[in-house]
Amino acid sequence: MKNLVKSTVAASGAFFASAATVFAAEDKINLQPGKGFEKLGTLTVPSIVSGFVRLTLVVAAIVFFFMLVIGGIRWILSGGDKTGTEAARSQITAALVGLVIVFAAWAILQLIHVLFGIDVLTLEIPSLQP
């Protein structure tokens, strides 16, 4: 076991030493995006957050919609079985509640935009100066 640890430490030390000489040999590392990635330079934290909020709303709506469809299929396939029908009904209820929550979240975002002028989906905050 000690030999394994010693050989691992020696190998990692050799790796890092060789990597240090490679990076020291180059004067500059080009961190500019390559061809096809020009728009990455325009990314900002607000645009990333607003994109995440939009993606979350869309994914949640799609997931709850498919839960609703699957619950309907389960109800049809239950064949009158009481436990299967109840399970399908509870899944449909949960999916409908989820859809209502997603659309309520979207409505609250729109209400914030109308009342306060803050567009959360683009994270544009109006300035206080006239």
PDB file of N, CA and C in Angstrom, residues 59-75 87-99 102:
ATOM      1  N   VAL A  59     -39.214  24.373 -18.853  1.00  0.00           N
ATOM      2  CA  VAL A  59     -39.018  22.962 -18.496  1.00  0.00           C
ATOM      3  C   VAL A  59     -40.078  22.512 -17.499  1.00  0.00           C
ATOM      4  N   ALA A  60     -40.385  23.342 -16.515  1.00  0.00           N
ATOM      5  CA  ALA A  60     -41.408  22.975 -15.527  1.00  0.00           C
ATOM      6  C   ALA A  60     -42.771  22.809 -16.195  1.00  0.00           C
ATOM      7  N   ALA A  61     -43.122  23.709 -17.103  1.00  0.00           N
ATOM      8  CA  ALA A  61     -44.406  23.593 -17.796  1.00  0.00           C
ATOM      9  C   ALA A  61     -44.459  22.319 -18.634  1.00  0.00           C
ATOM     10  N   ILE A  62     -43.370  21.985 -19.315  1.00  0.00           N
ATOM     11  CA  ILE A  62     -43.343  20.770 -20.136  1.00  0.00           C
ATOM     12  C   ILE A  62     -43.445  19.522 -19.266  1.00  0.00           C
ATOM     13  N   VAL A  63     -42.712  19.505 -18.152  1.00  0.00           N
ATOM     14  CA  VAL A  63     -42.755  18.345 -17.255  1.00  0.00           C
ATOM     15  C   VAL A  63     -44.153  18.142 -16.697  1.00  0.00           C
ATOM     16  N   PHE A  64     -44.790  19.207 -16.233  1.00  0.00           N
ATOM     17  CA  PHE A  64     -46.126  19.058 -15.664  1.00  0.00           C
ATOM     18  C   PHE A  64     -47.150  18.686 -16.725  1.00  0.00           C
ATOM     19  N   PHE A  65     -46.971  19.172 -17.958  1.00  0.00           N
ATOM     20  CA  PHE A  65     -47.878  18.788 -19.035  1.00  0.00           C
ATOM     21  C   PHE A  65     -47.773  17.289 -19.308  1.00  0.00           C
ATOM     22  N   PHE A  66     -46.545  16.775 -19.372  1.00  0.00           N
ATOM     23  CA  PHE A  66     -46.386  15.348 -19.624  1.00  0.00           C
ATOM     24  C   PHE A  66     -46.861  14.506 -18.442  1.00  0.00           C
ATOM     25  N   MET A  67     -46.720  15.029 -17.232  1.00  0.00           N
ATOM     26  CA  MET A  67     -47.286  14.329 -16.076  1.00  0.00           C
ATOM     27  C   MET A  67     -48.801  14.232 -16.202  1.00  0.00           C
ATOM     28  N   LEU A  68     -49.411  15.292 -16.703  1.00  0.00           N
ATOM     29  CA  LEU A  68     -50.855  15.303 -16.903  1.00  0.00           C
ATOM     30  C   LEU A  68     -51.262  14.265 -17.951  1.00  0.00           C
ATOM     31  N   VAL A  69     -50.535  14.216 -19.050  1.00  0.00           N
ATOM     32  CA  VAL A  69     -50.845  13.248 -20.108  1.00  0.00           C
ATOM     33  C   VAL A  69     -50.646  11.818 -19.603  1.00  0.00           C
ATOM     34  N   ILE A  70     -49.540  11.566 -18.904  1.00  0.00           N
ATOM     35  CA  ILE A  70     -49.276  10.224 -18.384  1.00  0.00           C
ATOM     36  C   ILE A  70     -50.335   9.830 -17.359  1.00  0.00           C
ATOM     37  N   GLY A  71     -50.767  10.770 -16.537  1.00  0.00           N
ATOM     38  CA  GLY A  71     -51.846  10.478 -15.583  1.00  0.00           C
ATOM     39  C   GLY A  71     -53.135  10.112 -16.294  1.00  0.00           C
ATOM     40  N   GLY A  72     -53.437  10.796 -17.383  1.00  0.00           N
ATOM     41  CA  GLY A  72     -54.625  10.450 -18.173  1.00  0.00           C
ATOM     42  C   GLY A  72     -54.514   9.065 -18.785  1.00  0.00           C
ATOM     43  N   ILE A  73     -53.336   8.739 -19.286  1.00  0.00           N
ATOM     44  CA  ILE A  73     -53.124   7.407 -19.862  1.00  0.00           C
ATOM     45  C   ILE A  73     -53.250   6.334 -18.779  1.00  0.00           C
ATOM     46  N   ARG A  74     -52.700   6.620 -17.593  1.00  0.00           N
ATOM     47  CA  ARG A  74     -52.815   5.655 -16.487  1.00  0.00           C
ATOM     48  C   ARG A  74     -54.276   5.458 -16.077  1.00  0.00           C
ATOM     49  N   TRP A  75     -55.060   6.531 -16.123  1.00  0.00           N
ATOM     50  CA  TRP A  75     -56.468   6.420 -15.773  1.00  0.00           C
ATOM     51  C   TRP A  75     -57.193   5.531 -16.788  1.00  0.00           C
ATOM     52  N   ALA A  87     -54.674   6.435  -8.084  1.00  0.00           N
ATOM     53  CA  ALA A  87     -53.288   6.854  -8.334  1.00  0.00           C
ATOM     54  C   ALA A  87     -53.216   7.785  -9.535  1.00  0.00           C
ATOM     55  N   ALA A  88     -53.965   7.457 -10.576  1.00  0.00           N
ATOM     56  CA  ALA A  88     -53.985   8.315 -11.763  1.00  0.00           C
ATOM     57  C   ALA A  88     -54.613   9.665 -11.446  1.00  0.00           C
ATOM     58  N   ARG A  89     -55.675   9.653 -10.660  1.00  0.00           N
ATOM     59  CA  ARG A  89     -56.340  10.902 -10.288  1.00  0.00           C
ATOM     60  C   ARG A  89     -55.416  11.796  -9.471  1.00  0.00           C
ATOM     61  N   SER A  90     -54.658  11.186  -8.550  1.00  0.00           N
ATOM     62  CA  SER A  90     -53.740  11.993  -7.740  1.00  0.00           C
ATOM     63  C   SER A  90     -52.597  12.540  -8.594  1.00  0.00           C
ATOM     64  N   GLN A  91     -52.154  11.771  -9.604  1.00  0.00           N
ATOM     65  CA  GLN A  91     -51.110  12.283 -10.496  1.00  0.00           C
ATOM     66  C   GLN A  91     -51.633  13.439 -11.346  1.00  0.00           C
ATOM     67  N   ILE A  92     -52.853  13.318 -11.832  1.00  0.00           N
ATOM     68  CA  ILE A  92     -53.454  14.401 -12.616  1.00  0.00           C
ATOM     69  C   ILE A  92     -53.629  15.644 -11.755  1.00  0.00           C
ATOM     70  N   THR A  93     -54.060  15.457 -10.517  1.00  0.00           N
ATOM     71  CA  THR A  93     -54.218  16.597  -9.604  1.00  0.00           C
ATOM     72  C   THR A  93     -52.881  17.279  -9.344  1.00  0.00           C
ATOM     73  N   ALA A  94     -51.835  16.485  -9.107  1.00  0.00           N
ATOM     74  CA  ALA A  94     -50.509  17.060  -8.871  1.00  0.00           C
ATOM     75  C   ALA A  94     -50.002  17.797 -10.104  1.00  0.00           C
ATOM     76  N   ALA A  95     -50.268  17.251 -11.281  1.00  0.00           N
ATOM     77  CA  ALA A  95     -49.829  17.909 -12.508  1.00  0.00           C
ATOM     78  C   ALA A  95     -50.571  19.228 -12.719  1.00  0.00           C
ATOM     79  N   LEU A  96     -51.852  19.239 -12.446  1.00  0.00           N
ATOM     80  CA  LEU A  96     -52.617  20.482 -12.592  1.00  0.00           C
ATOM     81  C   LEU A  96     -52.160  21.537 -11.594  1.00  0.00           C
ATOM     82  N   VAL A  97     -51.891  21.120 -10.366  1.00  0.00           N
ATOM     83  CA  VAL A  97     -51.383  22.055  -9.365  1.00  0.00           C
ATOM     84  C   VAL A  97     -50.025  22.602  -9.812  1.00  0.00           C
ATOM     85  N   GLY A  98     -49.171  21.747 -10.341  1.00  0.00           N
ATOM     86  CA  GLY A  98     -47.865  22.184 -10.835  1.00  0.00           C
ATOM     87  C   GLY A  98     -47.992  23.186 -11.974  1.00  0.00           C
ATOM     88  N   LEU A  99     -48.908  22.914 -12.906  1.00  0.00           N
ATOM     89  CA  LEU A  99     -49.120  23.857 -14.009  1.00  0.00           C
ATOM     90  C   LEU A  99     -49.641  25.197 -13.494  1.00  0.00           C
ATOM     91  N   VAL A 102     -46.685  27.085 -12.045  1.00  0.00           N
ATOM     92  CA  VAL A 102     -45.806  27.630 -13.084  1.00  0.00           C
ATOM     93  C   VAL A 102     -46.426  28.873 -13.718  1.00  0.00           C
TER      94      VAL A 102
END
